[in-house]
Coordinates of C-alpha atoms in Angstrom, one line a residue:
X1 CA 0.1 -0.2 0.0
X2 CA 1.7 3.5 -0.8
X3 CA 1.8 5.8 1.9
X4 CA 2.4 9.5 2.0
X5 CA 4.2 11.7 4.5
X6 CA 2.3 13.9 5.9
X7 CA 2.5 17.5 6.3
X8 CA 1.8 20.3 8.4
X9 CA -1.1 22.2 7.9
X10 CA -1.8 25.1 5.4
X11 CA -2.5 28.2 6.8
X12 CA -5.9 29.2 6.1
X13 CA -6.1 32.1 3.2
X14 CA -6.1 35.2 3.7
X15 CA -9.4 37.4 3.6
X16 CA -9.7 39.0 0.2
X17 CA -9.0 43.0 -0.3
X18 CA -11.9 44.4 -1.7
X19 CA -11.6 45.6 -5.1
X20 CA -13.0 48.7 -7.1
X21 CA -16.6 48.0 -8.8
X22 CA -14.9 47.3 -12.6
X23 CA -12.9 44.3 -11.6
X24 CA -16.2 42.7 -10.7
X25 CA -16.1 40.2 -13.8
X26 CA -12.7 39.4 -12.8
X27 CA -13.8 38.8 -9.4
X28 CA -16.3 36.5 -10.4
X29 CA -13.9 34.2 -12.2
X30 CA -11.5 33.7 -9.2
X31 CA -14.5 33.0 -6.7
X32 CA -15.9 31.0 -9.6
X33 CA -12.4 28.7 -9.5
X34 CA -12.0 29.1 -5.7
X35 CA -15.8 27.3 -5.4
X36 CA -14.6 24.4 -8.1
X37 CA -11.2 23.9 -5.9
X38 CA -13.3 23.5 -3.2
X39 CA -15.8 21.0 -4.5
X40 CA -13.1 19.3 -5.8
X41 CA -11.1 19.2 -2.4
X42 CA -14.0 17.4 -1.3
X43 CA -14.4 14.4 -3.8
X44 CA -10.8 13.9 -2.7
X45 CA -9.2 11.3 -0.2
X46 CA -7.7 13.9 2.5
X47 CA -4.3 12.9 3.7
X48 CA -2.5 16.2 4.1
X49 CA -3.5 16.7 8.0
X50 CA -1.9 15.6 11.1
X51 CA -3.1 12.9 12.8
X52 CA -3.2 13.0 16.7
X53 CA -3.0 10.4 18.9
X54 CA -4.3 11.1 22.7
X55 CA -1.4 11.0 23.9
X56 CA -0.2 13.3 22.0
X57 CA -1.8 16.2 23.7
X58 CA 1.4 17.6 26.1
X59 CA 3.2 17.5 22.7
X60 CA 0.3 19.3 20.7
X61 CA 0.2 22.3 23.5
X62 CA 4.0 22.5 22.9
X63 CA 4.6 23.2 19.7
X64 CA 2.5 20.2 17.5
X65 CA 2.3 17.0 16.7
X66 CA 4.8 14.3 15.3
X67 CA 5.4 13.4 12.0
X68 CA 3.6 9.6 10.8
X69 CA 3.2 7.9 8.2
X70 CA -0.4 7.3 7.3
X71 CA -1.6 4.7 4.5
X72 CA -3.5 6.3 1.8
X73 CA -6.7 4.7 0.4
X74 CA -9.7 5.4 -1.8
X75 CA -12.3 6.3 0.4
X76 CA -16.2 7.4 -0.2
X77 CA -18.2 10.2 1.7
X78 CA -20.7 7.3 2.8
X79 CA -18.2 4.8 4.3
X80 CA -16.3 7.7 6.7
X81 CA -20.3 7.7 8.1
X82 CA -19.4 4.0 9.0
X83 CA -20.0 3.3 12.5
X84 CA -17.2 2.2 14.9
X85 CA -18.5 -0.4 17.2
X86 CA -16.1 -2.0 19.6
X87 CA -13.6 -0.1 21.7
X88 CA -11.3 -2.5 19.8
X89 CA -11.7 -0.6 16.7
X90 CA -11.9 2.3 18.5
X91 CA -8.5 2.5 20.2
X92 CA -7.3 2.3 16.2
X93 CA -8.3 5.7 15.7
X94 CA -7.0 9.2 15.9
X95 CA -7.9 12.5 15.3
X96 CA -7.3 14.5 12.2
X97 CA -9.2 17.4 12.5
X98 CA -12.5 19.3 13.2
X99 CA -14.2 19.5 9.4
X100 CA -17.1 22.1 10.0
X101 CA -19.8 21.9 7.0
X102 CA -22.6 24.1 5.8
X103 CA -26.4 24.6 5.8
X104 CA -26.0 23.8 9.8
X105 CA -26.0 19.6 8.6
X106 CA -22.7 18.0 9.3
X107 CA -23.7 16.0 5.8
X108 CA -24.2 18.9 3.5
X109 CA -20.5 20.0 1.5
X110 CA -17.7 21.3 3.8
X111 CA -16.7 24.8 4.2
X112 CA -13.0 24.3 4.7
X113 CA -12.0 27.8 6.1
X114 CA -13.4 26.4 9.1
X115 CA -11.9 23.8 9.8
X116 CA -10.0 23.2 13.3
X117 CA -7.2 21.3 14.4
X118 CA -8.2 19.0 17.0
X119 CA -7.0 21.2 20.6
X120 CA -9.3 24.1 18.8
X121 CA -12.2 24.5 21.0
X122 CA -15.6 24.1 19.1
X123 CA -18.5 26.6 18.8
X124 CA -22.0 25.2 20.1
X125 CA -23.6 26.5 17.2
X126 CA -21.0 25.2 14.1
X127 CA -22.4 22.3 12.5
X128 CA -19.4 19.9 10.8
X129 CA -17.9 16.8 12.1
X130 CA -14.7 15.2 13.9
X131 CA -12.5 13.3 11.4
X132 CA -10.7 10.2 12.9
X133 CA -8.1 8.6 10.4
X134 CA -7.6 4.8 11.4
X135 CA -3.6 4.5 11.6
X136 CA -3.2 0.6 10.4
X137 CA -5.5 1.4 7.5
X138 CA -5.8 4.6 6.8
X139 CA -9.8 4.5 6.5
X140 CA -11.6 8.1 7.8
X141 CA -14.5 8.1 10.1
X142 CA -16.3 10.6 11.8
X143 CA -17.0 11.0 15.2
X144 CA -19.2 13.7 16.8
X145 CA -21.6 14.9 14.1
X146 CA -23.2 18.1 15.3
X147 CA -25.5 20.5 14.0
X148 CA -25.5 23.7 14.9
X149 CA -28.6 23.4 17.4
X150 CA -27.6 19.8 19.3
X151 CA -25.6 22.1 21.8
X152 CA -26.1 24.4 24.6
X153 CA -23.7 27.4 24.0
X154 CA -21.8 27.3 27.0
X155 CA -20.5 24.0 26.2
X156 CA -16.6 23.6 25.5
X157 CA -14.8 20.5 23.8
X158 CA -12.7 19.7 20.6
X159 CA -12.0 16.8 19.0
X160 CA -9.9 15.5 20.9
X161 CA -13.1 14.9 23.1
X162 CA -14.8 12.8 20.4
X163 CA -12.7 9.3 21.4
X164 CA -13.3 9.7 24.6
X165 CA -17.3 10.3 24.7
X166 CA -17.6 6.9 21.6
X167 CA -15.8 5.1 24.1
X168 CA -18.4 6.1 27.2
X169 CA -21.3 5.5 24.0
X170 CA -19.4 2.1 24.0
X171 CA -19.2 0.9 27.3
X172 CA -22.8 0.9 28.2
X173 CA -22.5 -2.3 26.2
X174 CA -19.3 -3.9 27.6
X175 CA -19.3 -1.9 31.5
X176 CA -17.5 -3.7 33.9
X177 CA -18.1 -2.8 37.5
X178 CA -15.8 -2.5 40.1
X179 CA -18.4 -4.6 42.5
X180 CA -20.1 -7.5 40.0
X181 CA -23.3 -7.8 40.6
X182 CA -24.0 -11.0 42.1
X183 CA -28.2 -11.3 43.4
X184 CA -26.7 -13.6 46.5
X185 CA -24.5 -10.9 48.0
X186 CA -26.4 -8.4 47.7
X187 CA -28.7 -9.9 49.6
X188 CA -26.3 -11.3 52.0
X189 CA -25.0 -7.7 52.4
X190 CA -28.9 -6.6 53.5
X191 CA -28.8 -9.0 55.9
X192 CA -25.3 -8.2 57.4
X193 CA -25.8 -4.7 57.4
X194 CA -28.8 -4.7 59.6
X195 CA -27.4 -7.6 62.4
X196 CA -28.0 -10.6 60.8
X197 CA -25.3 -13.0 60.2
X198 CA -26.0 -16.3 57.9
X199 CA -24.0 -18.6 60.2
X200 CA -23.5 -22.1 57.5
X201 CA -22.3 -20.0 54.2
X202 CA -21.9 -23.6 52.1
X203 CA -25.2 -25.3 53.4
X204 CA -27.1 -21.2 52.7
X205 CA -25.5 -20.8 49.4
X206 CA -25.2 -17.6 50.1
X207 CA -21.3 -16.8 48.7
X208 CA -22.4 -19.0 45.4
X209 CA -21.7 -15.1 43.2
X210 CA -21.0 -17.4 40.5
X211 CA -24.5 -19.3 39.6
X212 CA -25.8 -16.2 41.2
X213 CA -28.1 -17.8 43.5
X214 CA -30.6 -17.0 46.0
X215 CA -29.9 -17.6 50.0
X216 CA -33.0 -20.2 50.7
X217 CA -36.0 -19.0 51.7
X218 CA -36.4 -21.5 54.3
X219 CA -33.2 -19.8 56.6
X220 CA -35.2 -16.9 56.2
X221 CA -38.5 -18.2 56.9
X222 CA -37.1 -19.9 60.2
X223 CA -35.9 -16.4 60.7
X224 CA -39.4 -15.0 60.6
X225 CA -41.3 -17.3 62.1
X226 CA -39.1 -19.3 65.1
X227 CA -36.0 -17.4 65.7
X228 CA -35.3 -19.4 69.1
X229 CA -35.3 -22.7 66.4
X230 CA -33.5 -21.2 64.0
X231 CA -30.5 -20.1 66.3
X232 CA -30.6 -24.1 67.7
X233 CA -30.6 -25.0 64.3
X234 CA -27.6 -23.8 63.5
X235 CA -28.3 -21.8 60.4
X236 CA -29.1 -18.7 61.1
X237 CA -28.0 -16.5 63.7
X238 CA -29.7 -13.1 64.4
X239 CA -28.1 -10.7 66.2
X240 CA -31.2 -8.6 67.6
X241 CA -35.0 -8.2 67.7
X242 CA -35.9 -7.4 63.7
X243 CA -36.6 -9.8 61.3
X244 CA -35.6 -10.3 58.2
X245 CA -37.4 -9.8 55.0
X246 CA -39.4 -12.9 54.4
X247 CA -38.7 -13.1 50.9
X248 CA -36.4 -10.8 48.3
X249 CA -38.7 -11.2 45.3
X250 CA -40.0 -7.6 45.4
X251 CA -39.2 -4.6 47.0
X252 CA -39.7 -1.1 47.5
X253 CA -36.2 1.0 47.7
X254 CA -36.0 4.9 49.0
X255 CA -32.7 6.9 48.8
X256 CA -32.4 9.5 51.8
X257 CA -30.7 11.9 53.3
X258 CA -31.1 13.6 56.6
X259 CA -33.7 16.4 55.2
X260 CA -35.8 13.7 53.6
X261 CA -36.7 11.8 56.9
X262 CA -39.9 13.5 57.6
X263 CA -41.1 12.8 54.1
X264 CA -39.7 9.2 53.7
X265 CA -41.3 8.4 57.4
X266 CA -44.8 9.8 56.3
X267 CA -44.3 7.7 52.9
X268 CA -43.3 4.5 55.0
X269 CA -46.4 5.3 57.4
X270 CA -49.2 5.9 54.8
X271 CA -47.6 2.6 52.4
X272 CA -48.5 0.5 56.2
X273 CA -52.0 1.8 56.2
X274 CA -53.1 1.3 52.4
X275 CA -51.8 -2.4 53.3
X276 CA -48.8 -2.5 51.6
X277 CA -46.5 -5.2 53.4
X278 CA -43.5 -5.2 50.7
X279 CA -39.8 -5.0 52.8
X280 CA -38.6 -1.8 52.4
X281 CA -34.6 -0.8 51.5
X282 CA -33.4 2.5 52.7
X283 CA -30.3 3.4 51.2
X284 CA -28.1 5.9 52.5
X285 CA -24.8 7.7 52.3
X286 CA -22.9 7.8 55.6
X287 CA -21.6 11.6 55.5
X288 CA -25.4 12.8 54.8
X289 CA -27.3 10.6 57.2
X290 CA -27.5 9.8 61.2
X291 CA -28.3 6.3 61.0
X292 CA -29.7 6.9 64.8
X293 CA -31.9 9.2 63.9
X294 CA -35.3 8.5 66.2
X295 CA -36.9 7.9 62.8
X296 CA -34.7 5.1 61.4
X297 CA -34.9 3.6 64.6
X298 CA -38.7 3.5 64.3
X299 CA -38.7 2.7 60.7
X300 CA -36.5 -0.3 60.7
X301 CA -37.9 -1.2 63.9
X302 CA -41.6 -1.3 63.8
X303 CA -42.0 -0.8 59.9
X304 CA -40.1 -3.6 57.7
X305 CA -37.6 -1.0 56.5
X306 CA -33.7 -1.9 56.2
X307 CA -30.6 0.4 56.3
X308 CA -28.2 0.4 53.5
X309 CA -25.0 2.3 53.3
X310 CA -23.9 3.8 49.6
X311 CA -20.3 2.7 49.4
X312 CA -18.6 4.2 46.3
X313 CA -17.9 7.1 46.5
X314 CA -18.9 8.2 43.2
X315 CA -22.2 7.2 43.7
X316 CA -23.7 11.0 44.6
X317 CA -26.6 13.1 44.2
X318 CA -28.9 12.2 41.7
X319 CA -27.1 8.5 41.0
X320 CA -27.4 7.4 44.3
X321 CA -30.9 6.1 43.1
X322 CA -28.9 4.3 40.0
X323 CA -26.5 2.9 43.0
X324 CA -29.3 1.5 44.4
X325 CA -31.4 -0.2 42.3
X326 CA -28.3 -2.1 40.4
X327 CA -26.9 -3.3 44.5
X328 CA -31.0 -3.8 45.7
X329 CA -31.8 -7.2 47.7
X330 CA -34.9 -7.7 45.8
X331 CA -35.2 -9.3 42.4
X332 CA -37.7 -7.0 41.2
X333 CA -37.8 -3.2 42.9
X334 CA -40.2 -0.6 42.7
X335 CA -37.4 2.7 43.4
X336 CA -39.5 5.4 44.9
X337 CA -38.7 8.7 45.5
X338 CA -39.0 10.1 49.2
X339 CA -41.2 12.7 48.7
X340 CA -43.8 10.1 46.3
X341 CA -46.7 9.1 47.9
X342 CA -49.3 5.9 46.7
X343 CA -52.7 6.6 46.5
X344 CA -53.2 2.7 47.0
X345 CA -51.0 0.1 47.7
X346 CA -48.5 -0.2 44.5
X347 CA -48.0 -3.8 44.8
X348 CA -50.4 -4.4 42.3
X349 CA -48.2 -3.2 39.7
X350 CA -45.5 -6.6 40.0
X351 CA -48.5 -8.5 38.5
X352 CA -50.1 -6.3 35.6
X353 CA -49.3 -7.5 32.5
X354 CA -47.1 -4.4 31.3
X355 CA -44.9 -5.5 33.8
X356 CA -44.8 -9.3 32.6
X357 CA -44.8 -8.9 29.1
X358 CA -41.5 -6.3 29.4
X359 CA -40.2 -6.3 32.5
X360 CA -40.1 -2.2 33.6
X361 CA -42.8 0.1 33.8
X362 CA -41.3 3.9 33.7
X363 CA -43.4 6.9 33.7
X364 CA -43.7 10.1 31.6
X365 CA -42.3 13.6 32.4
X366 CA -44.3 17.0 31.4
X367 CA -42.1 17.5 28.6
X368 CA -41.8 15.6 24.9
X369 CA -39.9 17.2 22.1
X370 CA -40.6 20.2 20.5
X371 CA -41.9 21.4 24.3
X372 CA -39.1 20.8 26.7
X373 CA -37.5 22.9 29.6
X374 CA -34.5 20.9 28.7
X375 CA -33.6 20.7 25.2
X376 CA -34.6 17.0 24.6
X377 CA -35.3 17.3 21.1
X378 CA -35.0 15.8 17.8
X379 CA -31.1 17.2 17.7
X380 CA -30.2 17.2 20.8
X381 CA -26.8 15.7 20.8
X382 CA -28.0 13.3 23.1
X383 CA -28.7 10.9 20.7
X384 CA -25.3 10.3 18.6
X385 CA -23.1 10.8 22.7
X386 CA -25.8 7.6 23.5
X387 CA -25.9 5.4 20.5
X388 CA -29.2 5.3 20.5
X389 CA -31.5 6.2 17.7
X390 CA -34.0 9.0 17.8
X391 CA -37.1 8.6 19.7
X392 CA -40.6 10.6 20.0
X393 CA -41.8 10.2 22.8
X394 CA -42.4 11.6 26.4
X395 CA -39.0 12.4 29.0
X396 CA -39.0 9.7 31.7
X397 CA -40.0 11.2 35.3
X398 CA -37.9 8.8 37.3
X399 CA -40.1 9.5 40.5
X400 CA -41.7 5.8 40.5
X401 CA -39.9 3.2 38.6
X402 CA -40.4 -1.0 38.5
X403 CA -38.1 -3.0 37.2
X404 CA -37.1 -6.9 37.3
X405 CA -33.3 -6.8 38.2
X406 CA -33.2 -10.4 37.4
X407 CA -34.8 -10.0 33.8
X408 CA -32.6 -6.6 33.3
X409 CA -29.3 -7.1 34.1
X410 CA -27.9 -5.9 31.0
X411 CA -30.0 -2.6 31.6
X412 CA -28.7 -2.1 34.3
X413 CA -25.4 -2.4 33.9
X414 CA -25.7 0.5 31.2
X415 CA -27.5 2.7 33.8
X416 CA -24.9 1.8 36.1
X417 CA -22.0 2.8 33.5
X418 CA -24.2 5.9 33.0
X419 CA -24.5 6.8 36.6
X420 CA -20.9 5.9 38.0
X421 CA -18.5 6.8 34.5
X422 CA -16.8 10.2 34.7
X423 CA -17.2 12.5 33.5
X424 CA -21.0 12.2 33.1
X425 CA -21.1 13.6 29.9
X426 CA -24.7 13.9 30.0
X427 CA -24.5 16.1 32.8
X428 CA -21.7 18.5 32.3
X429 CA -22.9 18.4 28.5
X430 CA -26.3 19.3 30.2
X431 CA -28.0 17.1 27.4
X432 CA -30.2 15.6 30.1
X433 CA -30.7 16.4 33.8
X434 CA -30.1 14.1 37.0
X435 CA -31.2 10.6 36.7
X436 CA -34.6 10.9 35.5
X437 CA -34.1 10.2 31.6
X438 CA -30.9 7.6 32.4
X439 CA -32.9 4.3 32.9
X440 CA -35.1 5.2 29.2
X441 CA -31.6 5.7 27.9
X442 CA -30.1 2.5 29.2
X443 CA -33.4 0.5 28.2
X444 CA -32.8 2.0 24.9
X445 CA -29.0 2.1 24.3
X446 CA -29.3 -1.9 25.2
X447 CA -32.5 -2.8 23.1
X448 CA -34.5 -3.5 26.5
X449 CA -38.6 -3.9 26.6
X450 CA -40.3 -1.6 28.9
X451 CA -43.5 -0.3 28.9
X452 CA -44.2 3.7 29.7
X453 CA -47.6 4.9 31.0
X454 CA -49.4 6.1 28.1
X455 CA -51.7 8.7 30.0
X456 CA -49.9 12.1 30.6
X457 CA -48.6 13.5 34.3
X458 CA -51.2 15.2 35.6
X459 CA -51.0 17.9 38.4
X460 CA -52.1 18.7 42.5
X461 CA -52.7 21.7 43.7
X462 CA -54.9 24.5 44.1
X463 CA -58.0 26.2 42.2
X464 CA -57.9 30.1 42.6
X465 CA -61.2 31.6 44.6
X466 CA -64.1 32.6 42.3
X467 CA -61.2 31.9 39.0
X468 CA -60.5 29.5 36.9
X469 CA -57.2 30.0 37.1
X470 CA -54.8 26.8 38.6
X471 CA -51.6 26.0 40.4
X472 CA -50.0 22.6 40.1
X473 CA -47.9 22.1 42.6
X474 CA -47.7 17.9 42.7
X475 CA -47.2 15.7 39.6
X476 CA -49.9 13.1 39.5
X477 CA -49.1 9.8 38.0
X478 CA -51.5 7.1 36.4
X479 CA -51.4 2.9 36.1
X480 CA -52.1 1.3 33.1
X481 CA -55.8 2.1 33.4
X482 CA -55.3 5.9 33.7
X483 CA -56.2 6.1 37.4
X484 CA -54.3 8.3 39.4
X485 CA -51.6 6.1 41.5
X486 CA -49.3 8.5 42.8
X487 CA -49.0 12.1 44.1
X488 CA -45.2 13.5 43.4
X489 CA -44.8 16.2 46.0
X490 CA -41.8 17.5 44.2
X491 CA -42.0 21.0 44.9
X492 CA -43.1 22.1 48.3
X493 CA -41.8 18.8 50.5
X494 CA -42.7 18.3 54.0
X495 CA -40.7 19.4 56.7
X496 CA -41.1 20.7 60.1
X497 CA -42.4 24.3 58.5
X498 CA -43.9 22.7 55.7
X499 CA -47.0 21.1 55.8
X500 CA -49.8 23.2 54.9
X501 CA -52.3 21.3 53.0
X502 CA -52.4 22.4 48.9
X503 CA -54.3 19.8 46.8
X504 CA -57.9 21.2 46.6
X505 CA -58.2 20.0 43.0
X506 CA -56.2 17.6 40.0
X507 CA -56.0 18.5 37.0
X508 CA -55.8 15.8 34.1
X509 CA -55.3 15.9 30.6
X510 CA -58.8 14.5 29.0
X511 CA -58.5 10.8 27.8
X512 CA -59.1 9.7 24.1
X513 CA -57.7 13.0 22.4
X514 CA -54.4 13.4 20.9
X515 CA -51.3 15.2 22.6
X516 CA -51.6 18.2 20.3
X517 CA -52.6 20.7 23.3
X518 CA -51.4 19.0 26.4
X519 CA -48.7 21.7 27.1
X520 CA -47.0 22.4 30.3
X521 CA -46.2 25.6 31.5
X522 CA -43.8 26.6 34.9
X523 CA -45.2 29.8 35.5
X524 CA -47.2 31.4 38.6
X525 CA -49.2 34.3 39.2
X526 CA -48.3 35.3 43.0
X527 CA -51.1 37.8 43.2
X528 CA -53.2 34.6 43.3
X529 CA -50.9 32.6 45.1
X530 CA -48.2 34.0 46.7
X531 CA -47.0 31.2 48.7
X532 CA -45.7 29.3 46.0
X533 CA -42.5 29.6 43.9
X534 CA -43.8 27.5 41.1
X535 CA -47.0 25.9 39.6
X536 CA -47.1 23.3 36.9
X537 CA -49.9 22.3 34.8
X538 CA -52.3 24.3 32.8
X539 CA -52.9 27.5 34.2
X540 CA -56.0 29.0 31.8
X541 CA -58.0 27.9 30.1
X542 CA -57.7 24.5 30.5
X543 CA -61.1 23.6 30.3
X544 CA -61.3 21.7 26.3
X545 CA -58.7 19.4 27.1
X546 CA -58.1 19.2 30.7
X547 CA -60.5 18.2 33.8
X548 CA -60.1 19.7 37.2
X549 CA -61.7 17.6 39.6
X550 CA -62.4 18.6 43.5
X551 CA -59.9 16.4 45.5
X552 CA -63.1 15.3 47.7
X553 CA -64.2 13.0 44.3
X554 CA -61.4 10.6 44.8
X555 CA -61.2 8.1 46.8
X556 CA -58.1 9.2 48.6
X557 CA -59.1 12.2 49.4
X558 CA -57.9 12.3 53.3
X559 CA -54.4 11.4 52.0
X560 CA -53.2 14.7 52.6
X561 CA -54.6 14.7 55.9
X562 CA -52.6 11.8 56.9
X563 CA -49.7 12.5 55.1
X564 CA -49.4 15.6 57.6
X565 CA -50.5 14.0 60.8
X566 CA -47.6 11.4 59.9
X567 CA -45.6 14.2 59.4
X568 CA -46.2 15.7 62.9
X569 CA -45.5 12.3 64.4
X570 CA -42.7 12.3 62.9
X571 CA -41.2 15.3 63.8
X572 CA -42.3 14.5 67.2
X573 CA -40.1 11.6 67.2
X574 CA -37.1 13.7 66.3
X575 CA -37.0 16.0 68.8
X576 CA -38.0 13.5 71.5
X577 CA -34.7 11.8 70.4
X578 CA -33.1 15.1 70.1
X579 CA -34.2 16.1 73.9
X580 CA -33.0 12.6 74.8
X581 CA -29.8 12.8 73.3
X582 CA -29.1 16.0 75.0
X583 CA -30.0 14.6 78.8
X584 CA -28.0 11.4 78.5
X585 CA -25.1 13.8 77.2
X586 CA -25.8 16.3 80.6
X587 CA -25.9 12.9 82.6
X588 CA -22.4 11.7 81.0
X589 CA -20.9 15.2 81.3
X590 CA -22.2 15.4 84.9
X591 CA -20.7 11.8 86.1
X592 CA -17.4 13.0 84.3

């Protein structure tokens, strides 16, 4: 194969000087010649650019790349757009340059005058692509193609980042966590973190991480039914009075920290009042949570809740929910935000046809393409970054998620990659907000099945007296039949000082119509609702497409009152605990 030694980039031509009007015919001829040469250049293999390797960054900063020999190949423009599909293949490619294109489209003809080296920052309003060359074969590939509307203006990157971003994309299908997933180990961890110990590991099979066997249910049943007999039988040792979960088949998962404890207490108390008996995991970070808090002592002692520690320092903020889902002890999980309240026992979700058919149920956010506050449109760069074909559907709201973890191991690994791998490109590039769409993206990336609840999210809030003006402060989510199931109080959370009633009405989009008139705005009229920072829903002119129903017409009309009572109860527990701790500290200090 013929090779050619690369040359340094040729300096861009100087801008043409203005000429006298009499020179116009001559100018036209020159411009026509330039255009002809540019078009000819676009049809030729590009071989006169330096190859930038990842480890050349320091050399580039010091004065330029090394001269390398690259094979010359004949290649069509479409061949350049073939996808790199493996990490091994990606490692063979080095950056050439940023190629700017016309008319806001990376597939349109190039504008060579707008090309940049691999180290130059690319502006968000520039359309084009990063050109990479295979150092072994000389083939060219397009990386990071972008329209002029696919990125936020604050985004800063160069073509050297393109390889890192594609690596992030491909790792979703090839991610191996530092702590491998073992269902038996996850179950064992719950038991050990909550004071239980399996005495006979060989008999129980708890350490059989290769086959992912479950700890035998018989051992756990003996703990629940007859702890003394279990101890005498030498199969399970119980170190305190709590009972282990009767089953690891299904459970509820929360992520908590101190400021959410009143909400999670109200949520757990309400679930038990509704008849829900599913075991509950409370995932916490030791830096953010006092596990001796009276509320946690209460729910773990009386209401079937178990503490689980988040031990990976990368699992912070939004990504704690992803970590908790991945390492939960339960085979099938209902992930709930602490400020999300079920209006009836949600256990039935695990028996629905939608869940049995797909193994995952997701819920829609208010936003969808072209009507979004997060920029997640058809031209968003997120689709290219994650390697997903654009899907015209609602964004996801992750205040509630139902997943069969055993069925969706592949998708869960992609999800954990999105949550733990750094940098978090979707967030740092302002392409996605937090974790809310990462579940959906992980399932789409791995071609995994899920059911998205069809009825759009509604709002619970207050109606202005004597006026048809509505302020929604709580997101309303439905079941597959379109009935209200969850009230996510995500705008005004419960606290010791915030426990006022604010659910006088529920606004819902009418069924049996297209989404043409589904339009949610985040605005508020402070003259009518001075107590609220923002309202979501259809504020005015809603009667054509929305229903507005008095809360008293629903079977859960007393839910908010009950939740407030639980918040007051939790606050009283907290204060009693603080007083008790103060008394103990005072006595110990007096003794000293």
